[in-house]
mmCIF file of N, CA, C and O in Angstrom:
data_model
loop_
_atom_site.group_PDB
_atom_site.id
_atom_site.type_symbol
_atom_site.label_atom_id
_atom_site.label_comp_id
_atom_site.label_asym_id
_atom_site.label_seq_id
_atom_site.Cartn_x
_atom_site.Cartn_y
_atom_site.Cartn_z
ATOM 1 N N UNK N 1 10.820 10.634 -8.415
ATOM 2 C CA UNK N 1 12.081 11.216 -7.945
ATOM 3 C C UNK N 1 12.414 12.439 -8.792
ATOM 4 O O UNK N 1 12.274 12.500 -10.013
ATOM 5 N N UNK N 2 12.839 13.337 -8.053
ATOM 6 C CA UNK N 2 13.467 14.535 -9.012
ATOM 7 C C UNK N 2 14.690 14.321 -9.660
ATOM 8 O O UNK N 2 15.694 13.660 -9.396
ATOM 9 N N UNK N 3 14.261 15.228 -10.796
ATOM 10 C CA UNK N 3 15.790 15.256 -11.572
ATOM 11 C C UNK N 3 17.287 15.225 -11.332
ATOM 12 O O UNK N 3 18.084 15.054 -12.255
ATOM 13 N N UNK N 4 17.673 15.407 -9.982
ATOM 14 C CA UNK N 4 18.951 15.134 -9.627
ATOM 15 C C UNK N 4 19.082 13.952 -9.218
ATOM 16 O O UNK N 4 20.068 13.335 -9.620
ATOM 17 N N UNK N 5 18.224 13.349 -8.390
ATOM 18 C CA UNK N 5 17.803 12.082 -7.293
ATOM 19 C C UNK N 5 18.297 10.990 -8.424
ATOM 20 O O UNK N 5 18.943 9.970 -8.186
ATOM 21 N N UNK N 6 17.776 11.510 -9.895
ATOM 22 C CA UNK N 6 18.019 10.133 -11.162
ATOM 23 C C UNK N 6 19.320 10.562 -11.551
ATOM 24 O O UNK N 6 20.033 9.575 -11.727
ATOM 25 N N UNK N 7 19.967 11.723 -11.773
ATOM 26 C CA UNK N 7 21.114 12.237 -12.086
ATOM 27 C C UNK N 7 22.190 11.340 -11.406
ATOM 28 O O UNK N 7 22.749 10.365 -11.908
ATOM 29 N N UNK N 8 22.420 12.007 -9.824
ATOM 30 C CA UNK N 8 22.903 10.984 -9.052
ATOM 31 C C UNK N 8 22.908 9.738 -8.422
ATOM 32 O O UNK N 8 23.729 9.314 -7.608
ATOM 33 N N UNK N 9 21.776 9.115 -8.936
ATOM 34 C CA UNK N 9 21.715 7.822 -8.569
ATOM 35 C C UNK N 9 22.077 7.127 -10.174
ATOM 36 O O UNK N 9 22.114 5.898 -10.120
ATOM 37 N N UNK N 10 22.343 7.699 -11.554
ATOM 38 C CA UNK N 10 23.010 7.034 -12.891
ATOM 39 C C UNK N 10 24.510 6.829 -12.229
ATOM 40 O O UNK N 10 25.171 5.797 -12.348
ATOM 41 N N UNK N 11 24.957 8.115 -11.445
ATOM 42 C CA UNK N 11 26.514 7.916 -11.418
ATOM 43 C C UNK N 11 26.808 6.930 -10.566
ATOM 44 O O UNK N 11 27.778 6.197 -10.761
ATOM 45 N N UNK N 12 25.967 6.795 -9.480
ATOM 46 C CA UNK N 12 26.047 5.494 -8.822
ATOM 47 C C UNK N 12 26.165 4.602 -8.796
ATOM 48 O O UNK N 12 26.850 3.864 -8.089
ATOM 49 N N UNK N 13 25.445 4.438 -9.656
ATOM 50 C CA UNK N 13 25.501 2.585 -10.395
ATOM 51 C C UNK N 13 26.699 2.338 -11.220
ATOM 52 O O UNK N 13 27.145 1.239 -11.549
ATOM 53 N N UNK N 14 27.302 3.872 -11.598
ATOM 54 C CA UNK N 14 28.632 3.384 -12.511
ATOM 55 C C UNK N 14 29.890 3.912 -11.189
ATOM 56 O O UNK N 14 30.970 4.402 -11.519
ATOM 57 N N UNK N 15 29.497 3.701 -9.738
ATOM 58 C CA UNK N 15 30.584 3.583 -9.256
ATOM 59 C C UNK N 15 31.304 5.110 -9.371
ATOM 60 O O UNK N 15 32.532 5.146 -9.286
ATOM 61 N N UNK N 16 30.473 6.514 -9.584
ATOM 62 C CA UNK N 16 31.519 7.765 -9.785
ATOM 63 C C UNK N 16 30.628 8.355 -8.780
ATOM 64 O O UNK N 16 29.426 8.364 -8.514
ATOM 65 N N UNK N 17 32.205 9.058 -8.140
ATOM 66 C CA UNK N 17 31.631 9.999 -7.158
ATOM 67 C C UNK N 17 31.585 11.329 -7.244
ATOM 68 O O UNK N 17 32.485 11.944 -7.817
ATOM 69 N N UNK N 18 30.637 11.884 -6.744
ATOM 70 C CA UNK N 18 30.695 13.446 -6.959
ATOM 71 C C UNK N 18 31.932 14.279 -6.366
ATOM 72 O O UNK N 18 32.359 13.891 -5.278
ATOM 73 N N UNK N 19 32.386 15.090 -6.808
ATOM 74 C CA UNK N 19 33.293 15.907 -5.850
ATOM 75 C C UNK N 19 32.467 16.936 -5.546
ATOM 76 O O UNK N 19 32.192 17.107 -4.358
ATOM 77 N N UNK N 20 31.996 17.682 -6.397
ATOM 78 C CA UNK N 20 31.176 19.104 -6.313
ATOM 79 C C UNK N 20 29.753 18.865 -7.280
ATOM 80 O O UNK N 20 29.654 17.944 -8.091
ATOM 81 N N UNK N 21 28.627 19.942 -7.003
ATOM 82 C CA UNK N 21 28.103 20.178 -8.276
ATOM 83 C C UNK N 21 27.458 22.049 -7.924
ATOM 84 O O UNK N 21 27.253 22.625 -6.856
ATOM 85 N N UNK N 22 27.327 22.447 -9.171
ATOM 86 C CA UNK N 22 26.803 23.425 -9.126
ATOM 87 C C UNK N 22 25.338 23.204 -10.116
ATOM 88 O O UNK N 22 25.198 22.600 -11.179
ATOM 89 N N UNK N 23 24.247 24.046 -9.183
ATOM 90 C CA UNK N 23 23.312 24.102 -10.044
ATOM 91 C C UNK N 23 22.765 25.573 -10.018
ATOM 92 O O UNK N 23 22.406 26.139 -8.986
ATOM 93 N N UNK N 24 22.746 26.052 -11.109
ATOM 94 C CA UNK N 24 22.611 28.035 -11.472
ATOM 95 C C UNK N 24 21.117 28.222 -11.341
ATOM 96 O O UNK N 24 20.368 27.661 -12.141
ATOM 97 N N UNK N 25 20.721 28.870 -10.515
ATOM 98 C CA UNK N 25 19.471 29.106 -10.410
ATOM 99 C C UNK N 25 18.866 29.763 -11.954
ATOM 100 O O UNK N 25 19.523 30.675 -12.456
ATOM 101 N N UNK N 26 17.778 29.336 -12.571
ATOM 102 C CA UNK N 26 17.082 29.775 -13.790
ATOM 103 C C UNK N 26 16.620 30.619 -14.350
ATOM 104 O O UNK N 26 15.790 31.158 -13.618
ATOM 105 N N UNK N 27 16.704 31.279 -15.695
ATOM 106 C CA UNK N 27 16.480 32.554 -15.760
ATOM 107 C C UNK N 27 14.995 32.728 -15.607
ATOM 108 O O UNK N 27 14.084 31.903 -15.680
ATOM 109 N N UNK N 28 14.995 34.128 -15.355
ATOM 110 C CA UNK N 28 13.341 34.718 -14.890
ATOM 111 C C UNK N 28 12.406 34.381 -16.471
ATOM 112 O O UNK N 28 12.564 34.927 -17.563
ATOM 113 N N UNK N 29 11.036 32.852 -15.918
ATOM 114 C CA UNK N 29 10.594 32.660 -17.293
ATOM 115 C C UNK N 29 11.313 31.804 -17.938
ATOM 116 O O UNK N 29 11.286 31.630 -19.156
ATOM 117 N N UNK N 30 11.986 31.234 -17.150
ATOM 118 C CA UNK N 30 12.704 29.584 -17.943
ATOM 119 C C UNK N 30 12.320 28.484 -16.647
ATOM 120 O O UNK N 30 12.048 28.753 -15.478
ATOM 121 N N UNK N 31 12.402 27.284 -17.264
ATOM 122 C CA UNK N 31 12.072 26.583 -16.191
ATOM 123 C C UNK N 31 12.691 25.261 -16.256
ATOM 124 O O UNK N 31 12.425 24.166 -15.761
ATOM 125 N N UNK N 32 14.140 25.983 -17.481
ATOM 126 C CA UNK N 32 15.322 24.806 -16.858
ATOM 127 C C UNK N 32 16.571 25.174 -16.506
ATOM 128 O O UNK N 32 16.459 26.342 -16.132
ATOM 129 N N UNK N 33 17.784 24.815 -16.406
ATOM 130 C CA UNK N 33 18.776 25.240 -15.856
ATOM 131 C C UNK N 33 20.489 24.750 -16.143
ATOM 132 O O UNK N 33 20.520 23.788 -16.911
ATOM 133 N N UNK N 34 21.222 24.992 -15.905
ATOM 134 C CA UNK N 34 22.138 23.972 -16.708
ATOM 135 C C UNK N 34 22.580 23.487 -15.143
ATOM 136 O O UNK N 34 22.056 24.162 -14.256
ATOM 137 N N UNK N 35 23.390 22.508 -14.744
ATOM 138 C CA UNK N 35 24.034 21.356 -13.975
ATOM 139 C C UNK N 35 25.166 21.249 -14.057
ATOM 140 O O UNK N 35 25.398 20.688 -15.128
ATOM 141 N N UNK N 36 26.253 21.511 -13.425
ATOM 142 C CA UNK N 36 27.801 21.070 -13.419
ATOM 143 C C UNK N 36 28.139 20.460 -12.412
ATOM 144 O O UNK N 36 28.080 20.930 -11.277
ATOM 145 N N UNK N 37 28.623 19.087 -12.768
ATOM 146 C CA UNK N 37 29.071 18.255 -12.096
ATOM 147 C C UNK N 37 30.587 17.963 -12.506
ATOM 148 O O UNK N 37 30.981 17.687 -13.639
ATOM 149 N N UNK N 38 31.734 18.140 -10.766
ATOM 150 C CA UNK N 38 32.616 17.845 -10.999
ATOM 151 C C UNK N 38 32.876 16.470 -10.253
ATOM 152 O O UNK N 38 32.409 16.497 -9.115
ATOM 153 N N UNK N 39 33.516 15.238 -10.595
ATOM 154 C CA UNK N 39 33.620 13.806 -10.023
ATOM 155 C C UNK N 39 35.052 13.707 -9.534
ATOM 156 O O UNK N 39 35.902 14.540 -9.848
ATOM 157 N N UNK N 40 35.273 12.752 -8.824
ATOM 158 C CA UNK N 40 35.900 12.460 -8.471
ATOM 159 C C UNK N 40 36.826 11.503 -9.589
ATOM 160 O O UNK N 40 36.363 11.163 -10.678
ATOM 161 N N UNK N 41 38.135 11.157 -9.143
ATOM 162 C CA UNK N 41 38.804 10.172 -10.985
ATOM 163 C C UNK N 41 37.826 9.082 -10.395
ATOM 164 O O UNK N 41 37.429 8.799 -9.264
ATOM 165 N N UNK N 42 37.578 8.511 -11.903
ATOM 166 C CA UNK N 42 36.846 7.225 -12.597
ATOM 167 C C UNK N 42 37.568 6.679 -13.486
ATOM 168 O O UNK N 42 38.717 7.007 -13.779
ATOM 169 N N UNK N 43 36.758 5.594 -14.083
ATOM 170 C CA UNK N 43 36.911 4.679 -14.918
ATOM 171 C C UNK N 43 36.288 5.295 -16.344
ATOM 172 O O UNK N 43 35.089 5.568 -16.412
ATOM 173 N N UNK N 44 37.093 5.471 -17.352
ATOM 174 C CA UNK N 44 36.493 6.471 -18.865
ATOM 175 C C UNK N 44 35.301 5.407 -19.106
ATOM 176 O O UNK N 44 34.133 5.754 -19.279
ATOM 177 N N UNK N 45 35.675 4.275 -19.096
ATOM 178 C CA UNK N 45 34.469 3.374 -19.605
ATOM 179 C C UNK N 45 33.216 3.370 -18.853
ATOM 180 O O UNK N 45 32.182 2.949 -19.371
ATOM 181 N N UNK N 46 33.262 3.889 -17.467
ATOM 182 C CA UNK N 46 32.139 3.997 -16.562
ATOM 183 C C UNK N 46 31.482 4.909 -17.052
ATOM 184 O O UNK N 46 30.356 4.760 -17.525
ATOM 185 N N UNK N 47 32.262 6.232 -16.988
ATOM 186 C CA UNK N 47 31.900 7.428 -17.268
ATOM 187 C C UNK N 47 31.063 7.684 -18.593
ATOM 188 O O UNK N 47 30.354 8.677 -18.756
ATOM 189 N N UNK N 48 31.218 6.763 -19.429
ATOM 190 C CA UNK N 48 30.708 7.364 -21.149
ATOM 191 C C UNK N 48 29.213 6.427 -20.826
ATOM 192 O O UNK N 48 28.130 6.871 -21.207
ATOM 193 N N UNK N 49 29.309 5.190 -20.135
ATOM 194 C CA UNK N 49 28.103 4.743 -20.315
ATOM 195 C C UNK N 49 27.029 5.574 -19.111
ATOM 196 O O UNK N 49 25.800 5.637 -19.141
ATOM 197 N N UNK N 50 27.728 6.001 -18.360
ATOM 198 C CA UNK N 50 26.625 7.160 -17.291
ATOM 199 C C UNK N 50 26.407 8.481 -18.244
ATOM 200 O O UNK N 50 25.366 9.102 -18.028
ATOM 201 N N UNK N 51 26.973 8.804 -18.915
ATOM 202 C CA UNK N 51 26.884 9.794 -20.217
ATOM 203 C C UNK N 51 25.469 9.718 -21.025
ATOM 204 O O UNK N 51 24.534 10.516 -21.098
ATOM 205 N N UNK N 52 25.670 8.562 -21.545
ATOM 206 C CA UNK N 52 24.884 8.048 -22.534
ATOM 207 C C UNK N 52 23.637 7.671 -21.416
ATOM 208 O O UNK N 52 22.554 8.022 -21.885
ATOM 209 N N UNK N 53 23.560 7.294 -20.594
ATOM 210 C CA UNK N 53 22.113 7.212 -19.835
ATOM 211 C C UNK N 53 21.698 8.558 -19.520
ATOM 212 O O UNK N 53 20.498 8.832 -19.540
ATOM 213 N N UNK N 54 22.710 9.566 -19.185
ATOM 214 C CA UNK N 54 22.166 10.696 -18.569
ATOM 215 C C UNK N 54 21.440 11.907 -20.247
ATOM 216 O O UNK N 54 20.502 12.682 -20.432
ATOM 217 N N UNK N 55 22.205 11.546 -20.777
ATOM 218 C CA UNK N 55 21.575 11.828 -22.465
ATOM 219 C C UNK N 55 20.091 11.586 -22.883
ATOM 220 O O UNK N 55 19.321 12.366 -23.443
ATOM 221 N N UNK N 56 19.855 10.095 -22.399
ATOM 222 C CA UNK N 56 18.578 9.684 -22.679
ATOM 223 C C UNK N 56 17.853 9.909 -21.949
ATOM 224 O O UNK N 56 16.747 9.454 -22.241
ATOM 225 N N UNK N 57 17.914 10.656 -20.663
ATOM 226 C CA UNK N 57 16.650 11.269 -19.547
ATOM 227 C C UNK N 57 16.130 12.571 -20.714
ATOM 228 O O UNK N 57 16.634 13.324 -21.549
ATOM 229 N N UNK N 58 14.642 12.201 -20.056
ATOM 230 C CA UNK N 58 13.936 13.417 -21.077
ATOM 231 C C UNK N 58 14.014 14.677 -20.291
ATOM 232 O O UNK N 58 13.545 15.657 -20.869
ATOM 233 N N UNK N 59 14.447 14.849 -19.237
ATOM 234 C CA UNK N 59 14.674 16.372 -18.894
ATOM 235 C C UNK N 59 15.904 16.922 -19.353
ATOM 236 O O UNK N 59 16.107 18.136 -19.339
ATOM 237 N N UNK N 60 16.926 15.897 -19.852
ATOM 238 C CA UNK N 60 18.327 16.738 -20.510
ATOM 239 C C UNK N 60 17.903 17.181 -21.644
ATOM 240 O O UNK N 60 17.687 16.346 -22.523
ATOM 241 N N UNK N 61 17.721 18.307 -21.867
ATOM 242 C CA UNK N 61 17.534 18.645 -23.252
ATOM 243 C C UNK N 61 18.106 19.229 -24.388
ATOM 244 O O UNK N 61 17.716 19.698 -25.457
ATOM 245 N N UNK N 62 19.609 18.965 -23.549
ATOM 246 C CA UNK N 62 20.755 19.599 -24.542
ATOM 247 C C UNK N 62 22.090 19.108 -24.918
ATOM 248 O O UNK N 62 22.895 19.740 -24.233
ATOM 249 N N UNK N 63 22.615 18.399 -25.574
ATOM 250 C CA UNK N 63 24.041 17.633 -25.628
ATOM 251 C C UNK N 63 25.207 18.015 -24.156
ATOM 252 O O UNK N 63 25.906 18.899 -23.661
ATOM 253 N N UNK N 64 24.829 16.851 -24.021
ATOM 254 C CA UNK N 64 25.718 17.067 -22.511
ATOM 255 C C UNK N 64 27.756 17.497 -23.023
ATOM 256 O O UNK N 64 28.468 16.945 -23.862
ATOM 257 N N UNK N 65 28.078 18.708 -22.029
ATOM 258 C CA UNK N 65 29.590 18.873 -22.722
ATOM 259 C C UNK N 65 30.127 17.798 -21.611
ATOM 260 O O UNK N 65 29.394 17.457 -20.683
ATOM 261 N N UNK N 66 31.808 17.150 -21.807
ATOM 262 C CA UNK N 66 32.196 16.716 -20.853
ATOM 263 C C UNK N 66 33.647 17.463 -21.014
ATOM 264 O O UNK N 66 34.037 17.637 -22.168
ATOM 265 N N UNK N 67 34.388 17.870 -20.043
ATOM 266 C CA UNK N 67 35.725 17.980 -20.388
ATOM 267 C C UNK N 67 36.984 17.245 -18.888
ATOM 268 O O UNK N 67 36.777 17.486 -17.699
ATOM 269 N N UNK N 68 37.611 16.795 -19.158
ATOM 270 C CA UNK N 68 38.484 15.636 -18.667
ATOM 271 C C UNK N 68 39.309 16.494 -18.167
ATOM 272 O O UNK N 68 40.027 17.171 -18.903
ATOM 273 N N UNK N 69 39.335 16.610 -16.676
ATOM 274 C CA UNK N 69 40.649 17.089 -16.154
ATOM 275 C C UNK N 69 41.475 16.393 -15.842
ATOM 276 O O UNK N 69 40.960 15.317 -15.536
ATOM 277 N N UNK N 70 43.021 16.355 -15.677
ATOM 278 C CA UNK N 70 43.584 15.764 -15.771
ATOM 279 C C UNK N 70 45.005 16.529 -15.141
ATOM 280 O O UNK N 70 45.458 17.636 -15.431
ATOM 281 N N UNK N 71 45.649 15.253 -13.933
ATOM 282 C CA UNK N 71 46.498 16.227 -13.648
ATOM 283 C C UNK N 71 48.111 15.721 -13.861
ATOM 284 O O UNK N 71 48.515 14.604 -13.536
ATOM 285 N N UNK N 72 49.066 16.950 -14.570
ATOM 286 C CA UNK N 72 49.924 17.074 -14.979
ATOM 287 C C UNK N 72 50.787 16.302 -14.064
ATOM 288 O O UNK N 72 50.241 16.024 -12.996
ATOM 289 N N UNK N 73 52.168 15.827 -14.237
ATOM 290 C CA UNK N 73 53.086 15.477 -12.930
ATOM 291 C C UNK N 73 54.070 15.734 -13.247
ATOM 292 O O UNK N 73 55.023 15.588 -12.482
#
């Protein structure tokens, strides 16, 4: 399976849904890319352990950022 196919099938199993994702096409002579995924609200505890699996795939090869949106009322 390709690298997203395992991407989105980690969030699956923890029950999070995608809202969006963007993936940036690669620079000329690179042959990886970065991934932004925005979800739908979850569970924080779902979320850190789909974190920590998506960390340990050997194609992530860079500290995943996360930042928490959150809306004001």
């Amino acid at each position: 399976a390709g690298v997203l196919a395992r991407v989105t099938g980690i969030l699956a199993e923890h029950d999070i849904s995608i809202d969006a994702l963007l993936q940036r096409e690669s620079a000329e002579g690179e042959a990886q890319t970065d991934v932004i995924i925005l979800t739908h609200d979850t569970v924080e505890g779902e979320m850190n352990k789909a974190l920590a699996q998506l960390q340990a795939l050997p194609t992530v090869l860079a500290p995943i950022v996360r930042i928490r949106k959150e809306e004001l009322k």
